[in-house]
Amino acid sequence: MLRIGVYICHCGRNIADKIDVKEVVEFAKSLDGVVVARDYKYMCSDPGQDLIVKDIKEYGLNRIVVAACSPNLHERTFRNACKRAGLNPFLFYMANIRELDAWVTEDRKKATEKAKRFVRAVVNRVKLQKELEVGKTKINPNVLIIGGGIAGISAALTLADAGVHVYLVEKSPSIGGNMAKFDKTFPTLDCSACILTPKMTSVKAHPNITLLTYSEVESIEGYVGNFHVKVGRLPRYVREDKCTGCYQCIEDCLYTEPIFPSEFDEGIGKRKPIHIPFPQAVPLVPQIDGNLCMWLSSRKCPRYCMEVCEPKAIDFKMKYETFEFDVGAIIVATGYKPFDPSKIPQYGYGIYDNVYTSLQIERMLSSTGPTGGEVLLKDGRKPKRVAIIHCVGSRDENYNRYCSKVCCMYSIKLAHLIKERSGAEVFNFYIDIRAAGKAYEEFYRRVLSEGVYFVRGRVAYVTDIPENEKEEKEVEKGRLIVVVEDTLLGKIRRIPVDMVVLSVGLEPSDGAEQIKRVLKLSCSADGWFAERHPKLAPVSTNTEGIFIAGCAQGPKDIPETVAQAQAAAGEVLSLIQRGEIELEPSIAYVDKEKCSGCGVCVPLCPFNAISLKMDENGKLRSEINPALCQGCGTCVAACPSKAINQNLFSREEILAEIEGLIKD
Amino acid sequence: MDVEEMLETYFERINEIPNSDKFIQCIQCGTCGGSCPYGMGTLFTPRRMILAVRAGIVDEVLQSGAQWLCTSCFTCSLRCPSQIPITDAVIPALRELSLLEGNPPEELAAALMNITRYGNSFRESPRKRDRWIKEVDFEVPLISKKKKAEYLFITECFGAYHRRCKEITKAFAKLMDLLGTDYAILGNEERCIGDLVRLCGEFGLFEDLAEKNIRVFEKYEFSKIVTHDAHAYNALLREYPRFGFKKEVVHHTQFLYNNLEKLKEMFGKLDYTVTYHDSCYVGRRNGIYEEPRAVIKAIPGVKFVEMKRIKENALCCGGGGGGVWLDSFIKDHIKERPAESRVKEAASVGADVLVTACTLDVPMFEDALKVTGLEGQLEVKDISEIILEAIENS
Ligand SMILES: Cc1cc2nc3c(=O)[nH]c(=O)nc-3n(C[C@H](O)[C@H](O)[C@H](O)COP(=O)(O)OP(=O)(O)OC[C@H]3O[C@@H](n4cnc5c(N)ncnc54)[C@H](O)[C@@H]3O)c2cc1C
Ligand code: SF4
Ligand code: SF4
């Protein structure tokens, strides 16, 4: 005997304003099998849930329907209520009359009619629902972190200190990420290297961290609690286990002078084929650029480096190596890359010598950078006037729509540092100053009081074409003219400067794209990894066991990056502490009798859960790994033999639901 | 009209133009004002026009006359971070109000009147539109006789009547003749395509022209339109589809590029240093940057040099958007006309010839040569003229 209870939620006024709840209750009562139907202000509240618990016991209900908000929000709440009353939670189902009805239907009558149909549809389908059992699986306590910027480093240390074994995989030869390139950090102006270097060395020294630099994740298989990871490491031709970081090889390289643009110095510093990106690098081990090294490219070098290396660390036979290991959870911290300003030709990057990106200036300001901390023009002079252009590539529908969040603050920081180092007059050209953060507005004030000019207007273009004699003289001195509408003054201004700094925005790093593919993670339209919920699950992803932190999720500053990294570490700890996890039972399964082995489903599964296997009779049959299946239903719909079915979404259940919706 | 009515009319018009919903997303950044070749000359930059309209003081904008300074160069629209259709909507809709109020600059009012009456801005008889074909030594086929052709060649008003621009028309027709192209012209059935009319805010007249022109097109069988007039190209490509015209439209730079292999066989040598001016409606508006360069560079002996302001950043000749009809109005408002600055730039990079690909450019630049005293040092040629010269030199 079916005994159904139906509960209609008002959701305060969210639902009740648009839907005549009483009418829906009366309608529900008229449906076959319904024993009780009630409404309540907030079904998700404790008294609301208690209604269900009490009714199950009192009336012997064996099916429950709640018409309220999206199941994304409260399915779990009501399933638990059923469980508390001793009812198998999979005999419950929700009708979404808020997002799908009250919020999107103007007319109250129509909304009420729609709500009735939703309720009837769900009442129809619960009748067919069966009891299901939740499976369990063990969790591997090791963790993989992808990306060794400040996000990856912070998460790794937090986890390792808690006794968790961490594999930290970094693409470039050293960890540190973008933060390692800065001289000072806003708003406190503390020295970036001083706060970052100790963390980098602890990563190297920590017994619980396996550090794999110059490495990339090749593939990841498995599911929450049980991921199998393959990592590939590029040959650096210097053995990490032997090298002492003495720099002798670099000094004695066939190339006596560094002449190749250094990646770490954003192209303004030079390096040799054998080099260490920066003095605080971790690991402090050189690497040889295979394309530039005379021995590796043409065998035309006596290999001085090899000769002088006492610990015999140079090894030209090093090959690409792969490592395999298992982990239970993953943190993605692949960070960002700066916007390429040559896409905006009117700013003259790559055309005029003295137009630089902000990151290049960060390198100049660094005492271990290419100019030893001085801000210099291409010809070695100190600039007397500098323009800093905000929002380059950000807040712009032609490039990136979003605000890159950190540029205002770092532009203010750069204004301060440039003025301090060179004594130059500095002009910041901005659209809005966004200084929201602890002590940020105060920092802006401080830099204002140092005499930096702030001109409100987005620079139209940078040119070396003079418009009058006065400008001709400026251009002769090597100056560029910044043209802007000073929107507060209501005038077009043409300001001659020696140097232009482009405050480039942030974009997802190149490495993110590959990780997105390997992990099948979803991204926002702009390419940042998407969090499960923007407010309530900011470091989780839609895939269980995979977390995100730092700029991989979107532009943010260091304090926020570190907060996220530690939050992600907390989430990971909470997961692996459980020891085992429950598996959602609404997954797909194959009817081996009906399956023809055509394999259509295999490539369609977004979670790689399906494989073709030989059965006892030597026939190919598809098989679904219950731990991998996320219950998306793609294969169910695709199977030409109707051999795949899904718990909680059987054909009969769905047809009953449709019938409930469309019947007059 | 009182201000209320003006605003109502303004928004009604704006709302008909694609993407104008972005109008209210203006972030007041000033990119438009700083980018405008006339930004220096006017109180109301596009930014302030938007602000003023939203503040309900559209009458003050109209009184300033700022709306008539735009040459439709499209620089602001291309750079606007909110992708507001400034050139296609914000400014033409203001001009429309100005026209309705009955106080447009005189030259312009006359041009519009002529187009209404004669179908061309020159006050010439429509029956003289095909006169130029009698001035050439080859036969130019009329579609009314030929009935069917692969290309319909649109000469547009300047190309048909203007003393200098006619030469470009002849040169391009000759090239098609030499290439054996299956083409024909409308002759006296051709009428102003109307892009400048649209940009000047005479939307009613533009619609009328478009509908009449399409009715004529429908009489004949052809598969593509080719034109050397950048504005005709733009309107046929971007605006006419709204009125039901769906055929492929080719600019003559694209046509020449597509026929480059054949042309190469005919080329002789030219001993010039050449630079190329990206016209607003070939380059910036429609993204044709590489084809004309490839064609010019293919001429043996030509030394190609670039100016500084190229491609997206090219400087406007000042002729577009009705600029050709606003010359004296504009002169009162700015120090140096952009065309003058442009020819100086061409000379400064050592060019003997400044090649363009928009009929309006040639007379604009030739005027500028006189004013700047560069006549004799620098020559202005359309791309089809220099190609023809290269062929005739073989
Ligand atoms: C010019 C400039 C100045 C700034 N100044 C300040 C400041 O003063 N104060 C402040 O708070 N913030 C500042 N910021 C912001 C700051 O840089 C970021 O908040 C911070 O660096 C983010 O750290 P992250 O670890 O998330 O990313 P990143 O620093 O980008 O690190 C990501 C790491 O992941 C690695 N990686 C990427 N893909 C892969 C892959 N597939 N596999 C393995 N590894 C991969 C990268 O090589 C990199 O090492 C500034 C930003 C800029 C552009
Ligand atoms: S460029 Fe665009 S967003 Fe900026 S002020 Fe002009 S119209 Fe507004
Ligand atoms: S289209 Fe050109 S001339 Fe017209 S307002 Fe924009 S920038 Fe100025």
PDB file of C-alpha atoms in Angstrom, chain A residues 295-473:
ATOM      1  CA  TRP A 295      76.333  20.494 -26.666  1.00  0.00           C
ATOM      2  CA  LEU A 296      72.680  19.487 -26.661  1.00  0.00           C
ATOM      3  CA  SER A 297      71.812  21.272 -29.884  1.00  0.00           C
ATOM      4  CA  SER A 298      74.897  20.514 -31.977  1.00  0.00           C
ATOM      5  CA  ARG A 299      77.447  18.616 -29.856  1.00  0.00           C
ATOM      6  CA  LYS A 300      79.808  21.518 -30.385  1.00  0.00           C
ATOM      7  CA  CYS A 301      81.051  22.313 -26.895  1.00  0.00           C
ATOM      8  CA  PRO A 302      83.796  20.908 -24.704  1.00  0.00           C
ATOM      9  CA  ARG A 303      81.175  20.767 -21.922  1.00  0.00           C
ATOM     10  CA  TYR A 304      82.990  23.053 -19.507  1.00  0.00           C
ATOM     11  CA  CYS A 305      80.089  22.774 -17.089  1.00  0.00           C
ATOM     12  CA  MET A 306      80.591  19.051 -16.740  1.00  0.00           C
ATOM     13  CA  GLU A 307      84.311  19.514 -16.263  1.00  0.00           C
ATOM     14  CA  VAL A 308      83.978  21.985 -13.407  1.00  0.00           C
ATOM     15  CA  CYS A 309      81.141  20.365 -11.503  1.00  0.00           C
ATOM     16  CA  GLU A 310      82.745  18.766  -8.464  1.00  0.00           C
ATOM     17  CA  PRO A 311      79.782  16.684  -7.298  1.00  0.00           C
ATOM     18  CA  LYS A 312      79.362  15.392 -10.882  1.00  0.00           C
ATOM     19  CA  ALA A 313      75.786  16.577 -11.036  1.00  0.00           C
ATOM     20  CA  ILE A 314      75.704  17.441 -14.737  1.00  0.00           C
ATOM     21  CA  ASP A 315      74.168  14.564 -16.641  1.00  0.00           C
ATOM     22  CA  PHE A 316      73.460  15.028 -20.335  1.00  0.00           C
ATOM     23  CA  LYS A 317      71.876  11.584 -20.470  1.00  0.00           C
ATOM     24  CA  MET A 318      68.929  12.609 -18.303  1.00  0.00           C
ATOM     25  CA  LYS A 319      65.613  11.711 -19.897  1.00  0.00           C
ATOM     26  CA  TYR A 320      61.963  12.500 -19.426  1.00  0.00           C
ATOM     27  CA  GLU A 321      60.900  10.520 -16.362  1.00  0.00           C
ATOM     28  CA  THR A 322      57.456   9.461 -15.193  1.00  0.00           C
ATOM     29  CA  PHE A 323      56.262   8.945 -11.634  1.00  0.00           C
ATOM     30  CA  GLU A 324      53.075   7.187 -10.559  1.00  0.00           C
ATOM     31  CA  PHE A 325      51.325   7.370  -7.203  1.00  0.00           C
ATOM     32  CA  ASP A 326      47.880   7.312  -5.575  1.00  0.00           C
ATOM     33  CA  VAL A 327      46.154  10.082  -3.678  1.00  0.00           C
ATOM     34  CA  GLY A 328      42.763  10.626  -2.102  1.00  0.00           C
ATOM     35  CA  ALA A 329      42.331  14.331  -2.839  1.00  0.00           C
ATOM     36  CA  ILE A 330      43.678  16.987  -5.209  1.00  0.00           C
ATOM     37  CA  ILE A 331      44.177  20.734  -4.898  1.00  0.00           C
ATOM     38  CA  VAL A 332      44.505  22.686  -8.129  1.00  0.00           C
ATOM     39  CA  ALA A 333      46.556  25.876  -7.667  1.00  0.00           C
ATOM     40  CA  THR A 334      47.697  26.699 -11.181  1.00  0.00           C
ATOM     41  CA  GLY A 335      47.509  30.477 -10.722  1.00  0.00           C
ATOM     42  CA  TYR A 336      47.493  33.063 -13.480  1.00  0.00           C
ATOM     43  CA  LYS A 337      49.487  34.596 -16.296  1.00  0.00           C
ATOM     44  CA  PRO A 338      49.654  38.304 -17.123  1.00  0.00           C
ATOM     45  CA  PHE A 339      47.556  39.623 -20.021  1.00  0.00           C
ATOM     46  CA  ASP A 340      49.582  40.125 -23.209  1.00  0.00           C
ATOM     47  CA  PRO A 341      49.357  43.876 -23.905  1.00  0.00           C
ATOM     48  CA  SER A 342      50.584  43.642 -27.497  1.00  0.00           C
ATOM     49  CA  LYS A 343      46.942  42.761 -28.235  1.00  0.00           C
ATOM     50  CA  ILE A 344      46.123  46.434 -27.596  1.00  0.00           C
ATOM     51  CA  PRO A 345      48.250  48.102 -30.277  1.00  0.00           C
ATOM     52  CA  GLN A 346      47.405  51.666 -29.240  1.00  0.00           C
ATOM     53  CA  TYR A 347      49.425  51.256 -26.041  1.00  0.00           C
ATOM     54  CA  GLY A 348      52.614  50.661 -27.985  1.00  0.00           C
ATOM     55  CA  TYR A 349      53.895  47.590 -26.161  1.00  0.00           C
ATOM     56  CA  GLY A 350      56.505  45.943 -28.355  1.00  0.00           C
ATOM     57  CA  ILE A 351      56.536  49.083 -30.522  1.00  0.00           C
ATOM     58  CA  TYR A 352      58.113  51.659 -28.206  1.00  0.00           C
ATOM     59  CA  ASP A 353      61.195  50.820 -26.142  1.00  0.00           C
ATOM     60  CA  ASN A 354      60.034  52.327 -22.900  1.00  0.00           C
ATOM     61  CA  VAL A 355      56.626  50.733 -22.629  1.00  0.00           C
ATOM     62  CA  TYR A 356      56.798  47.976 -20.017  1.00  0.00           C
ATOM     63  CA  THR A 357      54.410  45.582 -18.311  1.00  0.00           C
ATOM     64  CA  SER A 358      53.917  45.838 -14.572  1.00  0.00           C
ATOM     65  CA  LEU A 359      55.608  42.489 -14.085  1.00  0.00           C
ATOM     66  CA  GLN A 360      58.702  43.750 -15.904  1.00  0.00           C
ATOM     67  CA  ILE A 361      58.835  46.702 -13.515  1.00  0.00           C
ATOM     68  CA  GLU A 362      58.487  44.291 -10.581  1.00  0.00           C
ATOM     69  CA  ARG A 363      61.625  42.584 -11.860  1.00  0.00           C
ATOM     70  CA  MET A 364      63.457  45.912 -12.211  1.00  0.00           C
ATOM     71  CA  LEU A 365      62.526  46.795  -8.648  1.00  0.00           C
ATOM     72  CA  SER A 366      63.869  43.541  -7.270  1.00  0.00           C
ATOM     73  CA  SER A 367      67.337  43.914  -5.822  1.00  0.00           C
ATOM     74  CA  THR A 368      68.314  40.593  -7.396  1.00  0.00           C
ATOM     75  CA  GLY A 369      66.679  41.534 -10.705  1.00  0.00           C
ATOM     76  CA  PRO A 370      68.303  42.650 -13.956  1.00  0.00           C
ATOM     77  CA  THR A 371      68.826  46.281 -12.908  1.00  0.00           C
ATOM     78  CA  GLY A 372      69.653  45.578  -9.291  1.00  0.00           C
ATOM     79  CA  GLY A 373      66.565  47.336  -8.024  1.00  0.00           C
ATOM     80  CA  GLU A 374      66.812  50.490 -10.143  1.00  0.00           C
ATOM     81  CA  VAL A 375      64.040  51.712 -12.416  1.00  0.00           C
ATOM     82  CA  LEU A 376      65.795  52.465 -15.686  1.00  0.00           C
ATOM     83  CA  LEU A 377      64.926  53.379 -19.241  1.00  0.00           C
ATOM     84  CA  LYS A 378      66.157  51.268 -22.119  1.00  0.00           C
ATOM     85  CA  ASP A 379      69.178  53.541 -22.561  1.00  0.00           C
ATOM     86  CA  GLY A 380      70.126  53.332 -18.887  1.00  0.00           C
ATOM     87  CA  ARG A 381      68.852  56.756 -17.806  1.00  0.00           C
ATOM     88  CA  LYS A 382      66.514  57.224 -14.878  1.00  0.00           C
ATOM     89  CA  PRO A 383      63.014  58.263 -15.912  1.00  0.00           C
ATOM     90  CA  LYS A 384      61.812  61.696 -14.821  1.00  0.00           C
ATOM     91  CA  ARG A 385      58.159  61.072 -15.597  1.00  0.00           C
ATOM     92  CA  VAL A 386      56.340  57.790 -15.547  1.00  0.00           C
ATOM     93  CA  ALA A 387      52.793  56.892 -16.572  1.00  0.00           C
ATOM     94  CA  ILE A 388      51.047  53.885 -15.062  1.00  0.00           C
ATOM     95  CA  ILE A 389      48.013  52.785 -17.064  1.00  0.00           C
ATOM     96  CA  HIS A 390      45.442  50.786 -15.100  1.00  0.00           C
ATOM     97  CA  CYS A 391      42.997  48.186 -16.402  1.00  0.00           C
ATOM     98  CA  VAL A 392      45.060  46.973 -19.379  1.00  0.00           C
ATOM     99  CA  GLY A 393      43.079  44.060 -20.765  1.00  0.00           C
ATOM    100  CA  SER A 394      40.635  44.135 -17.845  1.00  0.00           C
ATOM    101  CA  ARG A 395      37.119  45.574 -17.568  1.00  0.00           C
ATOM    102  CA  ASP A 396      37.047  45.522 -21.328  1.00  0.00           C
ATOM    103  CA  GLU A 397      34.511  43.603 -23.388  1.00  0.00           C
ATOM    104  CA  ASN A 398      37.057  43.356 -26.172  1.00  0.00           C
ATOM    105  CA  TYR A 399      39.504  41.417 -24.008  1.00  0.00           C
ATOM    106  CA  ASN A 400      38.508  40.396 -20.488  1.00  0.00           C
ATOM    107  CA  ARG A 401      35.273  41.638 -19.014  1.00  0.00           C
ATOM    108  CA  TYR A 402      36.197  41.075 -15.419  1.00  0.00           C
ATOM    109  CA  CYS A 403      38.103  43.340 -13.062  1.00  0.00           C
ATOM    110  CA  SER A 404      41.481  41.765 -12.276  1.00  0.00           C
ATOM    111  CA  LYS A 405      41.129  42.964  -8.733  1.00  0.00           C
ATOM    112  CA  VAL A 406      44.805  43.373  -7.807  1.00  0.00           C
ATOM    113  CA  CYS A 407      45.945  45.887 -10.439  1.00  0.00           C
ATOM    114  CA  CYS A 408      44.713  49.038  -8.689  1.00  0.00           C
ATOM    115  CA  MET A 409      46.598  48.096  -5.574  1.00  0.00           C
ATOM    116  CA  TYR A 410      49.776  46.953  -7.290  1.00  0.00           C
ATOM    117  CA  SER A 411      49.717  50.072  -9.500  1.00  0.00           C
ATOM    118  CA  ILE A 412      49.619  52.209  -6.367  1.00  0.00           C
ATOM    119  CA  LYS A 413      52.451  50.125  -4.953  1.00  0.00           C
ATOM    120  CA  LEU A 414      54.476  50.530  -8.154  1.00  0.00           C
ATOM    121  CA  ALA A 415      53.842  54.299  -8.126  1.00  0.00           C
ATOM    122  CA  HIS A 416      55.291  54.457  -4.630  1.00  0.00           C
ATOM    123  CA  LEU A 417      58.305  52.285  -5.427  1.00  0.00           C
ATOM    124  CA  ILE A 418      59.111  53.999  -8.736  1.00  0.00           C
ATOM    125  CA  LYS A 419      58.997  57.380  -7.063  1.00  0.00           C
ATOM    126  CA  GLU A 420      61.131  56.125  -4.196  1.00  0.00           C
ATOM    127  CA  ARG A 421      63.791  54.590  -6.455  1.00  0.00           C
ATOM    128  CA  SER A 422      63.984  57.107  -9.275  1.00  0.00           C
ATOM    129  CA  GLY A 423      62.480  60.297  -7.888  1.00  0.00           C
ATOM    130  CA  ALA A 424      60.273  60.453 -10.986  1.00  0.00           C
ATOM    131  CA  GLU A 425      56.926  62.172 -11.175  1.00  0.00           C
ATOM    132  CA  VAL A 426      54.334  59.438 -11.463  1.00  0.00           C
ATOM    133  CA  PHE A 427      50.903  59.604 -13.107  1.00  0.00           C
ATOM    134  CA  ASN A 428      48.371  56.841 -12.499  1.00  0.00           C
ATOM    135  CA  PHE A 429      45.587  56.712 -15.077  1.00  0.00           C
ATOM    136  CA  TYR A 430      42.588  54.909 -13.679  1.00  0.00           C
ATOM    137  CA  ILE A 431      38.893  54.324 -14.310  1.00  0.00           C
ATOM    138  CA  ASP A 432      38.006  53.634 -10.691  1.00  0.00           C
ATOM    139  CA  ILE A 433      40.320  53.051  -7.754  1.00  0.00           C
ATOM    140  CA  ARG A 434      39.395  49.769  -6.159  1.00  0.00           C
ATOM    141  CA  ALA A 435      41.066  49.700  -2.795  1.00  0.00           C
ATOM    142  CA  ALA A 436      38.736  47.465  -0.847  1.00  0.00           C
ATOM    143  CA  GLY A 437      40.694  45.473   1.689  1.00  0.00           C
ATOM    144  CA  LYS A 438      42.191  45.811   5.104  1.00  0.00           C
ATOM    145  CA  ALA A 439      44.550  48.827   5.141  1.00  0.00           C
ATOM    146  CA  TYR A 440      44.204  49.315   1.367  1.00  0.00           C
ATOM    147  CA  GLU A 441      42.450  52.679   1.321  1.00  0.00           C
ATOM    148  CA  GLU A 442      44.995  53.886   3.873  1.00  0.00           C
ATOM    149  CA  PHE A 443      47.787  52.829   1.541  1.00  0.00           C
ATOM    150  CA  TYR A 444      46.157  54.711  -1.342  1.00  0.00           C
ATOM    151  CA  ARG A 445      46.003  57.832   0.857  1.00  0.00           C
ATOM    152  CA  ARG A 446      49.622  57.453   1.765  1.00  0.00           C
ATOM    153  CA  VAL A 447      50.700  57.288  -1.874  1.00  0.00           C
ATOM    154  CA  LEU A 448      48.428  60.249  -2.717  1.00  0.00           C
ATOM    155  CA  SER A 449      50.157  62.247  -0.028  1.00  0.00           C
ATOM    156  CA  GLU A 450      53.519  61.344  -1.543  1.00  0.00           C
ATOM    157  CA  GLY A 451      52.484  63.446  -4.519  1.00  0.00           C
ATOM    158  CA  VAL A 452      51.630  60.798  -7.083  1.00  0.00           C
ATOM    159  CA  TYR A 453      49.117  62.146  -9.638  1.00  0.00           C
ATOM    160  CA  PHE A 454      45.929  60.235 -10.170  1.00  0.00           C
ATOM    161  CA  VAL A 455      44.173  61.095 -13.421  1.00  0.00           C
ATOM    162  CA  ARG A 456      40.696  59.686 -13.923  1.00  0.00           C
ATOM    163  CA  GLY A 457      40.497  58.451 -17.475  1.00  0.00           C
ATOM    164  CA  ARG A 458      41.344  55.360 -19.437  1.00  0.00           C
ATOM    165  CA  VAL A 459      44.288  56.157 -21.667  1.00  0.00           C
ATOM    166  CA  ALA A 460      43.242  56.301 -25.320  1.00  0.00           C
ATOM    167  CA  TYR A 461      46.695  55.824 -26.823  1.00  0.00           C
ATOM    168  CA  VAL A 462      50.429  56.271 -26.430  1.00  0.00           C
ATOM    169  CA  THR A 463      52.269  57.948 -29.271  1.00  0.00           C
ATOM    170  CA  ASP A 464      55.531  59.519 -30.355  1.00  0.00           C
ATOM    171  CA  ILE A 465      53.884  61.733 -32.957  1.00  0.00           C
ATOM    172  CA  PRO A 466      53.983  65.332 -31.735  1.00  0.00           C
ATOM    173  CA  GLU A 467      51.120  67.732 -32.343  1.00  0.00           C
ATOM    174  CA  ASN A 468      52.971  70.985 -31.732  1.00  0.00           C
ATOM    175  CA  GLU A 469      56.424  72.409 -31.229  1.00  0.00           C
ATOM    176  CA  LYS A 470      56.453  71.872 -27.518  1.00  0.00           C
ATOM    177  CA  GLU A 471      55.657  68.230 -28.018  1.00  0.00           C
ATOM    178  CA  GLU A 472      58.265  67.985 -30.733  1.00  0.00           C
ATOM    179  CA  LYS A 473      60.907  68.907 -28.175  1.00  0.00           C
TER     180      LYS A 473
END
